[in-house]
Short mmCIF file of the C-alpha atoms (twelve columns), coordinates in Angstrom:
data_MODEL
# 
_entry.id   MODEL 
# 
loop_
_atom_site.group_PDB 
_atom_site.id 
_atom_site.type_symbol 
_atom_site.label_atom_id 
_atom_site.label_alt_id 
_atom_site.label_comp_id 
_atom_site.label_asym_id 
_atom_site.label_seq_id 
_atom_site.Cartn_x 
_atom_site.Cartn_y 
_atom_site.Cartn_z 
_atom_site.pdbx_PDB_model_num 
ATOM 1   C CA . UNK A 1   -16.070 37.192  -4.690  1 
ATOM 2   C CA . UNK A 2   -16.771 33.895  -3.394  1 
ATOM 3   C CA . UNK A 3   -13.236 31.312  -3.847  1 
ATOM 4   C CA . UNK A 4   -15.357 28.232  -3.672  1 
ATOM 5   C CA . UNK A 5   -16.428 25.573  -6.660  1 
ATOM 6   C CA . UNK A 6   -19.868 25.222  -6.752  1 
ATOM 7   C CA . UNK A 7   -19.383 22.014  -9.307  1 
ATOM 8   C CA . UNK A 8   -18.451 18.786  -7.389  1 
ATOM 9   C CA . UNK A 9   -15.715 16.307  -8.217  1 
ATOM 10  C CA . UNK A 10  -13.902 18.154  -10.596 1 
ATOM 11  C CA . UNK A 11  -10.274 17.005  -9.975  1 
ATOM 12  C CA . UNK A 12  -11.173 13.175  -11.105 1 
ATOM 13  C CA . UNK A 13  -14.688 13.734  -12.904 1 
ATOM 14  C CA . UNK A 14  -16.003 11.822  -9.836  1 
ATOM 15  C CA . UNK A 15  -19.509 11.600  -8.336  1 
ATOM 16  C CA . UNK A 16  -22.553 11.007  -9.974  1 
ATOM 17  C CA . UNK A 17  -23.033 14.040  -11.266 1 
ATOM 18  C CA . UNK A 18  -21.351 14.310  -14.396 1 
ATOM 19  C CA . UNK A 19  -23.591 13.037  -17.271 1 
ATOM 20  C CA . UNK A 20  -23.218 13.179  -21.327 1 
ATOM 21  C CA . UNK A 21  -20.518 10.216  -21.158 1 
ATOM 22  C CA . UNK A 22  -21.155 7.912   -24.251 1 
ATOM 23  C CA . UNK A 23  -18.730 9.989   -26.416 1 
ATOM 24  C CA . UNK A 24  -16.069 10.905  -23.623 1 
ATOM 25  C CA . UNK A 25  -13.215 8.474   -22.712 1 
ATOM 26  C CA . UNK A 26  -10.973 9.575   -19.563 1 
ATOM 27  C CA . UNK A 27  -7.409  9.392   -20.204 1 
ATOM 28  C CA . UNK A 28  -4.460  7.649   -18.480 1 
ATOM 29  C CA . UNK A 29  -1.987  10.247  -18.054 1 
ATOM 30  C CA . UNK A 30  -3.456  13.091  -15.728 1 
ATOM 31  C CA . UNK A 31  -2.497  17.403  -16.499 1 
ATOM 32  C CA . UNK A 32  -1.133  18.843  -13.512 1 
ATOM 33  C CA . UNK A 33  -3.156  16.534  -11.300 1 
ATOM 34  C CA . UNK A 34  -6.752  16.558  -13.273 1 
ATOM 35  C CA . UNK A 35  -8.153  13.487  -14.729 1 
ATOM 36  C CA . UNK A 36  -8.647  14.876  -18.367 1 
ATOM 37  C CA . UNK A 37  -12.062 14.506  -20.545 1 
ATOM 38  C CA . UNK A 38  -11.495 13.144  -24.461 1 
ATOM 39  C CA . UNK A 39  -14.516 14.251  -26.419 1 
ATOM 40  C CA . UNK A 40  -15.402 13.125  -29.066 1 
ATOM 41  C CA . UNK A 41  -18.554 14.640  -30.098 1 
ATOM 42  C CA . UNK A 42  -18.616 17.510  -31.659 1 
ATOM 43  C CA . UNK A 43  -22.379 18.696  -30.256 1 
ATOM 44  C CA . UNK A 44  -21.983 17.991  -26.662 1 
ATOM 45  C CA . UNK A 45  -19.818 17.310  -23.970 1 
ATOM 46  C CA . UNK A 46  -19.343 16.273  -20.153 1 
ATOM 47  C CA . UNK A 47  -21.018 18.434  -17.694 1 
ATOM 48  C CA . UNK A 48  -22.699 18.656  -15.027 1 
ATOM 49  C CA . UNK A 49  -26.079 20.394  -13.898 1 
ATOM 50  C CA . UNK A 50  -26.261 23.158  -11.531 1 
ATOM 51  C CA . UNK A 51  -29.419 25.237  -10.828 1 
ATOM 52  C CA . UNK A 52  -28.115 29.074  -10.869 1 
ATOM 53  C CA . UNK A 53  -30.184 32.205  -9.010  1 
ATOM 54  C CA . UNK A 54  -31.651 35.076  -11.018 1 
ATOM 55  C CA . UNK A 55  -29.392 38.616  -10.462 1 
ATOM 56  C CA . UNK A 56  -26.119 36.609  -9.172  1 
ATOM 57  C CA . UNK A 57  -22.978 36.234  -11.773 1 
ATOM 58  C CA . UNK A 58  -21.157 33.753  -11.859 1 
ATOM 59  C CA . UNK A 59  -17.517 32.256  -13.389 1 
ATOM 60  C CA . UNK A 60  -17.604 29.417  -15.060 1 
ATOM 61  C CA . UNK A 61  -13.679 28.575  -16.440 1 
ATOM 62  C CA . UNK A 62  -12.178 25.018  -17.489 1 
ATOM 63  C CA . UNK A 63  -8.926  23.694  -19.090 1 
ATOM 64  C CA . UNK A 64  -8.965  22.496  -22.846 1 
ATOM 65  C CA . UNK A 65  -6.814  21.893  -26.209 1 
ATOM 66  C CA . UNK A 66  -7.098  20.539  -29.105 1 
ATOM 67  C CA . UNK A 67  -4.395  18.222  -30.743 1 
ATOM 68  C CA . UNK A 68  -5.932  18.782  -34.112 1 
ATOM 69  C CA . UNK A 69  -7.449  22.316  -34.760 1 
ATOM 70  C CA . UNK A 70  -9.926  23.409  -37.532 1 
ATOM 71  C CA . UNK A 71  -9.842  27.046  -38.228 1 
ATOM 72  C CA . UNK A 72  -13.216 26.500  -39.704 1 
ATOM 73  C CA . UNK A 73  -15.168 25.511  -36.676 1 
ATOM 74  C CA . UNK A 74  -14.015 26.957  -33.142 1 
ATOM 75  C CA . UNK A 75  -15.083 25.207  -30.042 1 
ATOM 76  C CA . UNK A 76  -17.235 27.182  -27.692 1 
ATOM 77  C CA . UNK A 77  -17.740 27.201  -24.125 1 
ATOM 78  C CA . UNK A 78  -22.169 27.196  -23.715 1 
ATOM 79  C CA . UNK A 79  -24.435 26.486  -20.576 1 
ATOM 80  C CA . UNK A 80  -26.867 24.547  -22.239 1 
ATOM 81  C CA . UNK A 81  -26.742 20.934  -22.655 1 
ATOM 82  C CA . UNK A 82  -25.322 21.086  -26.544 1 
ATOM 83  C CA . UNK A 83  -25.280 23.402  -29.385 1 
ATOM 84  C CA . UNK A 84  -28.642 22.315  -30.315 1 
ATOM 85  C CA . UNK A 85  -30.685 23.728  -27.420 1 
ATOM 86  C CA . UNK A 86  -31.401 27.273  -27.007 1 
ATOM 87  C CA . UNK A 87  -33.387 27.792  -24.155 1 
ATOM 88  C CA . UNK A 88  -30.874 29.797  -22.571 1 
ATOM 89  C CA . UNK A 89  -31.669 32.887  -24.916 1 
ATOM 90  C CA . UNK A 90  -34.444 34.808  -22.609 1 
ATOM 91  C CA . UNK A 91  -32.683 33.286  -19.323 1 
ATOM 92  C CA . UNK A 92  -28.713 34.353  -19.416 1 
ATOM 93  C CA . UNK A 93  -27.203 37.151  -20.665 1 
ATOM 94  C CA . UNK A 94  -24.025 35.233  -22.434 1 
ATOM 95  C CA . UNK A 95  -24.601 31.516  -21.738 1 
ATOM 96  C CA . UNK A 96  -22.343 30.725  -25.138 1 
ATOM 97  C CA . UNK A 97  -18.777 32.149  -26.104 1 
ATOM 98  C CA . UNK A 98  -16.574 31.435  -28.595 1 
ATOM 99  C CA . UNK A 99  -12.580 29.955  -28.026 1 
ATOM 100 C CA . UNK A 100 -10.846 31.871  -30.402 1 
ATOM 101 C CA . UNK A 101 -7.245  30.685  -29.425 1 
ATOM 102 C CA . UNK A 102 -7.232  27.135  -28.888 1 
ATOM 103 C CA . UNK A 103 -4.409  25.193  -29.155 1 
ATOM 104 C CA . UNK A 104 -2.271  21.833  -28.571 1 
ATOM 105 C CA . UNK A 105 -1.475  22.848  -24.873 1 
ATOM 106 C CA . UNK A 106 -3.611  23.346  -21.954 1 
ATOM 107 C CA . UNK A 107 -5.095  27.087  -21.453 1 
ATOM 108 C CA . UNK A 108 -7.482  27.803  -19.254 1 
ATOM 109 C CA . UNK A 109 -10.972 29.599  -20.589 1 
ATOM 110 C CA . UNK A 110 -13.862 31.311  -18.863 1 
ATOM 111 C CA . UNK A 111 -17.167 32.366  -19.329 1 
ATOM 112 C CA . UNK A 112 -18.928 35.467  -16.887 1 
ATOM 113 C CA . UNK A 113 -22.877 35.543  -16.705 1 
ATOM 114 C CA . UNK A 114 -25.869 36.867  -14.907 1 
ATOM 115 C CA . UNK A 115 -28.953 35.090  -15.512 1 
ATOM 116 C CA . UNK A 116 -32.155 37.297  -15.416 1 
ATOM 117 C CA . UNK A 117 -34.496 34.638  -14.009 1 
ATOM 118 C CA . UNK A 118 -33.376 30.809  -12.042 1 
ATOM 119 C CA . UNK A 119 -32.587 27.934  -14.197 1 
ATOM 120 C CA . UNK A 120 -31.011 25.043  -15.144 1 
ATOM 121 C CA . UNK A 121 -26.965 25.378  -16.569 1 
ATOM 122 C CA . UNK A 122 -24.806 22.679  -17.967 1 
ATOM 123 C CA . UNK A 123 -21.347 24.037  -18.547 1 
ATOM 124 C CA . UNK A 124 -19.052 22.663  -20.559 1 
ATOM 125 C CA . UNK A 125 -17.001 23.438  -23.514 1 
ATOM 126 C CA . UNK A 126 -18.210 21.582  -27.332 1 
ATOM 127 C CA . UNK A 127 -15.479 20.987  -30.595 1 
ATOM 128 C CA . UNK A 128 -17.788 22.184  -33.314 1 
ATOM 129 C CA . UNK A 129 -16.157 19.781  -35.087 1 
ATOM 130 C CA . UNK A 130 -14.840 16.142  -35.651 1 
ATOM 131 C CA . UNK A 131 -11.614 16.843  -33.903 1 
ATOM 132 C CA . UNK A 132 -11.467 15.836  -30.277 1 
ATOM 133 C CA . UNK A 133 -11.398 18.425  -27.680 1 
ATOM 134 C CA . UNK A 134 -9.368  17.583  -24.212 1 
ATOM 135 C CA . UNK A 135 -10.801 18.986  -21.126 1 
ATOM 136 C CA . UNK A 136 -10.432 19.192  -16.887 1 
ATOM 137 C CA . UNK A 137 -10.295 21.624  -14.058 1 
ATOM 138 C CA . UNK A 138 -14.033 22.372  -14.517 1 
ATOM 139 C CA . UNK A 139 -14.527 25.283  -12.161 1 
ATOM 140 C CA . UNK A 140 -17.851 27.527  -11.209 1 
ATOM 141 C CA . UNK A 141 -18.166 30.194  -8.813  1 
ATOM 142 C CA . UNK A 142 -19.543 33.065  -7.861  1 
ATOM 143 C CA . UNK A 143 -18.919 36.488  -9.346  1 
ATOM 144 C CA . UNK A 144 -16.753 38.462  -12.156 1 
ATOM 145 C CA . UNK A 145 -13.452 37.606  -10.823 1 
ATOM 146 C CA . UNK A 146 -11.774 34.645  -12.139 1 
ATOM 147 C CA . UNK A 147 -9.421  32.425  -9.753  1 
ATOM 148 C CA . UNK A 148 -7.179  29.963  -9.067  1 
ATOM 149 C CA . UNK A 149 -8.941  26.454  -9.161  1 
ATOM 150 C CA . UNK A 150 -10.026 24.879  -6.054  1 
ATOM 151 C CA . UNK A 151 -11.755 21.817  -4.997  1 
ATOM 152 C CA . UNK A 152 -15.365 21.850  -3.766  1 
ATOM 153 C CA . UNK A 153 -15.392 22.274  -0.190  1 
ATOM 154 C CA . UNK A 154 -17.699 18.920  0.099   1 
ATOM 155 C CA . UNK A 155 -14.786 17.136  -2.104  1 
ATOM 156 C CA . UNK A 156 -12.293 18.211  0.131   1 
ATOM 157 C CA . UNK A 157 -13.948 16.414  3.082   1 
ATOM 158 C CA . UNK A 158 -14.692 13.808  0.923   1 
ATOM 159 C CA . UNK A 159 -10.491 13.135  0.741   1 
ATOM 160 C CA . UNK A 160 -10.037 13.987  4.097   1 
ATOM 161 C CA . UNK A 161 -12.625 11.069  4.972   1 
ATOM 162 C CA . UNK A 162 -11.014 8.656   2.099   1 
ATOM 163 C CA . UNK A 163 -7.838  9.178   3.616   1 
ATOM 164 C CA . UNK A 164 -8.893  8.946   7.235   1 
ATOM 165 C CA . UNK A 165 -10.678 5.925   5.998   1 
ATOM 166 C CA . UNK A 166 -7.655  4.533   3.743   1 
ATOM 167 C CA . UNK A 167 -5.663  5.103   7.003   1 
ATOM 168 C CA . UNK A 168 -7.562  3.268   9.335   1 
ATOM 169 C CA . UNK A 169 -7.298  0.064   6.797   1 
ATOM 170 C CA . UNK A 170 -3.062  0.766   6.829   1 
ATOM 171 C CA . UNK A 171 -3.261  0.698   10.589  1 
ATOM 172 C CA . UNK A 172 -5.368  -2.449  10.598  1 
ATOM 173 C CA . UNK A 173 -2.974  -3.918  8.442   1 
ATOM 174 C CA . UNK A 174 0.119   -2.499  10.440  1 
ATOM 175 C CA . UNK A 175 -1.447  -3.731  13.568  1 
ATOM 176 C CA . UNK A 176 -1.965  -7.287  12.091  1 
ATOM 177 C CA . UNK A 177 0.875   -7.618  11.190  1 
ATOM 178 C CA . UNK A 178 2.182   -6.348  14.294  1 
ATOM 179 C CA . UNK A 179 0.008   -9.234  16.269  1 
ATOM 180 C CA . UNK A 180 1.323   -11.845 13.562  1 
ATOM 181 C CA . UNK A 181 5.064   -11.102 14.138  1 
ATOM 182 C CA . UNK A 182 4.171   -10.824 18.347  1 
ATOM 183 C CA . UNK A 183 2.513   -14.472 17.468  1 
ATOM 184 C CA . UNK A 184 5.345   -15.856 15.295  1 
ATOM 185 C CA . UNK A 185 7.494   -14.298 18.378  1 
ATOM 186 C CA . UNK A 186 5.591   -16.003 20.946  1 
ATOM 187 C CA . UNK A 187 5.436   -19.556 18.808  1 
ATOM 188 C CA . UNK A 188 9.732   -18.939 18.388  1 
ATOM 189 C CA . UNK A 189 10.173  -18.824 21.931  1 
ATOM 190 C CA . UNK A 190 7.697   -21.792 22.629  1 
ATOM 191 C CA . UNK A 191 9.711   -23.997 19.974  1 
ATOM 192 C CA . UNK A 192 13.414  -22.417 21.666  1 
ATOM 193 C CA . UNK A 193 11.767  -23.897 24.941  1 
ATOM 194 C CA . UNK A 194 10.447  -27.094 23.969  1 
ATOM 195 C CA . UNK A 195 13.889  -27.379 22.276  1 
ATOM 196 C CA . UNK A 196 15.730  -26.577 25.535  1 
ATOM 197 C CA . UNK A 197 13.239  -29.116 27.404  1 
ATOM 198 C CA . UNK A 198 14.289  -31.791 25.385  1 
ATOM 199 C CA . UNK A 199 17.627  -31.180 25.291  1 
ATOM 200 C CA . UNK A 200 17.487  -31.307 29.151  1 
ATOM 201 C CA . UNK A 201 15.303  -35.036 28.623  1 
ATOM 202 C CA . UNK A 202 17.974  -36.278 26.766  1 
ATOM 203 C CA . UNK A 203 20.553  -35.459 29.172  1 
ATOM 204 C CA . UNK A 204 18.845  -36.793 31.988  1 
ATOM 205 C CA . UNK A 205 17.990  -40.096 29.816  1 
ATOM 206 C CA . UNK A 206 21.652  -39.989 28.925  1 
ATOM 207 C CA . UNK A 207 22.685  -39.864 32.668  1 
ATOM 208 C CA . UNK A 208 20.151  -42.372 33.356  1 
ATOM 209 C CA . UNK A 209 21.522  -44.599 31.175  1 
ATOM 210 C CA . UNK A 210 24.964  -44.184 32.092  1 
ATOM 211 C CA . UNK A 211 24.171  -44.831 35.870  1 
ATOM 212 C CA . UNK A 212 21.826  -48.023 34.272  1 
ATOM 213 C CA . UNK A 213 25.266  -48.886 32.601  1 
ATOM 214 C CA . UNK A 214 27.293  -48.757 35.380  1 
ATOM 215 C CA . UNK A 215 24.180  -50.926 38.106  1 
ATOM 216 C CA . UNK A 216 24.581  -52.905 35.529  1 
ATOM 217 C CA . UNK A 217 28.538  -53.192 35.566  1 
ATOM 218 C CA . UNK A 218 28.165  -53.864 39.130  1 
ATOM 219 C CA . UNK A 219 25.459  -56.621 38.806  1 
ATOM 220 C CA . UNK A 220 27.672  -58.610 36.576  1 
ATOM 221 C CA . UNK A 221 30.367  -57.990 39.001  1 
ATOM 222 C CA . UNK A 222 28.220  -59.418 41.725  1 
ATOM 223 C CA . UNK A 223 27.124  -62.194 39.422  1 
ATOM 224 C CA . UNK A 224 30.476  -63.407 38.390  1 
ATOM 225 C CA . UNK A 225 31.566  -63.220 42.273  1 
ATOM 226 C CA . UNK A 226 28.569  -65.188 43.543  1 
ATOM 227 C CA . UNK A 227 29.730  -67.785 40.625  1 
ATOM 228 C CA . UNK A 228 32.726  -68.482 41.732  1 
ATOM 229 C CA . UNK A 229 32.126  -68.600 45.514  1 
ATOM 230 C CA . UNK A 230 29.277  -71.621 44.173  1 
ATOM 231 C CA . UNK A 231 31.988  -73.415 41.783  1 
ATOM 232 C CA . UNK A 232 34.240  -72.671 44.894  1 
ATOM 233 C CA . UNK A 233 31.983  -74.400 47.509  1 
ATOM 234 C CA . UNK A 234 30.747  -77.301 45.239  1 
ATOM 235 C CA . UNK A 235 34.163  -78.474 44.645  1 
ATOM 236 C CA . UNK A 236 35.049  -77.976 48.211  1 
ATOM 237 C CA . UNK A 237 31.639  -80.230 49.080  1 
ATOM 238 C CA . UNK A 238 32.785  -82.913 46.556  1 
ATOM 239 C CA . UNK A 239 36.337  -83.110 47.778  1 
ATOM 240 C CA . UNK A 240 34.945  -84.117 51.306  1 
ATOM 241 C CA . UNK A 241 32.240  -86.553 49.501  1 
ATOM 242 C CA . UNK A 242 35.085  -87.972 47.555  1 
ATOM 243 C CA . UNK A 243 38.019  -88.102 50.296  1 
# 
């Protein structure tokens, strides 16, 4: 038994490889983690292609309900690409199968085959009828055994790199902002200087002043002494003119 899925983004319905779209809307709310698949045809439904090897069996399984269930019609699981094409008939031993117990919650169904020469498959599960069928968890792998779903391998390092990749952008982002704060820091401490410089100017203009004030105290001093020693000598000078 081999535990890996051979189909490719079947978590999200991501890649390129899933085709038949025009009648499948993905939903909002995920199951359990899966992205899950409205259809709305009742022929066909979303798959994707894989080319499978004559002699080796393989698992195919998926999830699926139906809200709205018509005893009438039952939805099948097939390998071909809808209920129209039969060229599976020489190619796979049981490349259709009937869902005989669907209902309104999510149960897993699977389909075991052995094709008898290489060839083209397209798993997937149809309605057989006007009532939409939900789907996810697509899963294909080798052998009779049927297990647990898994991711493709290739998927898997797929996240890892999205994540290694979605990490690297945090850390950018961390590290800018990091180098924006250590700027706004440096800028703080340029504007707490400057601040501090001019607080020390205006001191020293401040004392500057104040010793201006008092030279200038002194000068008036001066002045007003040097005024009365003139009025002092002049009326000394006219005294002796006069007498």
């Amino acid at each position: 038994t081999n535990k890996t899925n051979i189909l490719l983004g079947t978590r999200r319905f991501t890649t390129n490889n899933w085709t038949q779209r025009d009648h499948v809307e993905i939903c909002s709310d995920p199951w359990k983690g899966f992205l899950v698949a409205k259809q709305n045809s009742p022929i066909e439904g979303i798959q994707q292609a894989y080319d499978v090897k004559a002699g080796t069996t393989y698992t195919f399984s998926l999830f699926a309900k139906m809200d709205n269930l018509d005893d009438s019609n039952k939805p099948q699981i097939t390998l071909a690409q809808n209920n129209l094409d039969t060229s599976l008939d020489t190619k796979i031993d049981v490349w259709r199968k009937n869902i005989d117990d669907i209902t309104s919650d999510f149960k897993r169904y699977d389909l075991t085959f052995t094709p008898s020469e290489d060839c083209t498959i397209y798993p997937h599960v149809i309605s057989n009828s006007n009532n939409p069928i939900f789907v996810c968890g697509y899963q294909l792998e080798i052998g009779k055994e049927l297990t647990p779903w898994e991711p493709n391998q290739e998927d898997v390092g797929d996240y890892v790199e999205k994540s290694e990749a979605q990490f690297n952008v945090y850390n950018d982002k961390i590290q800018a902002l990091t180098e924006k704060q250590r700027q706004q820091g440096d800028t703080q401490e340029q504007l707490r200087t400057e601040v501090t410089q001019t607080a020390e100017g205006v001191k020293q203009v401040s004392e500057s002043l104040k010793n201006t004030s008092g030279d200038i105290t002194k000068l008036r001093g001066d002045l007003e002494r040097t005024a009365d020693h003139m009025k002092s000598e002049y009326e000394s000078y006219t005294n002796k003119a006069v007498g």
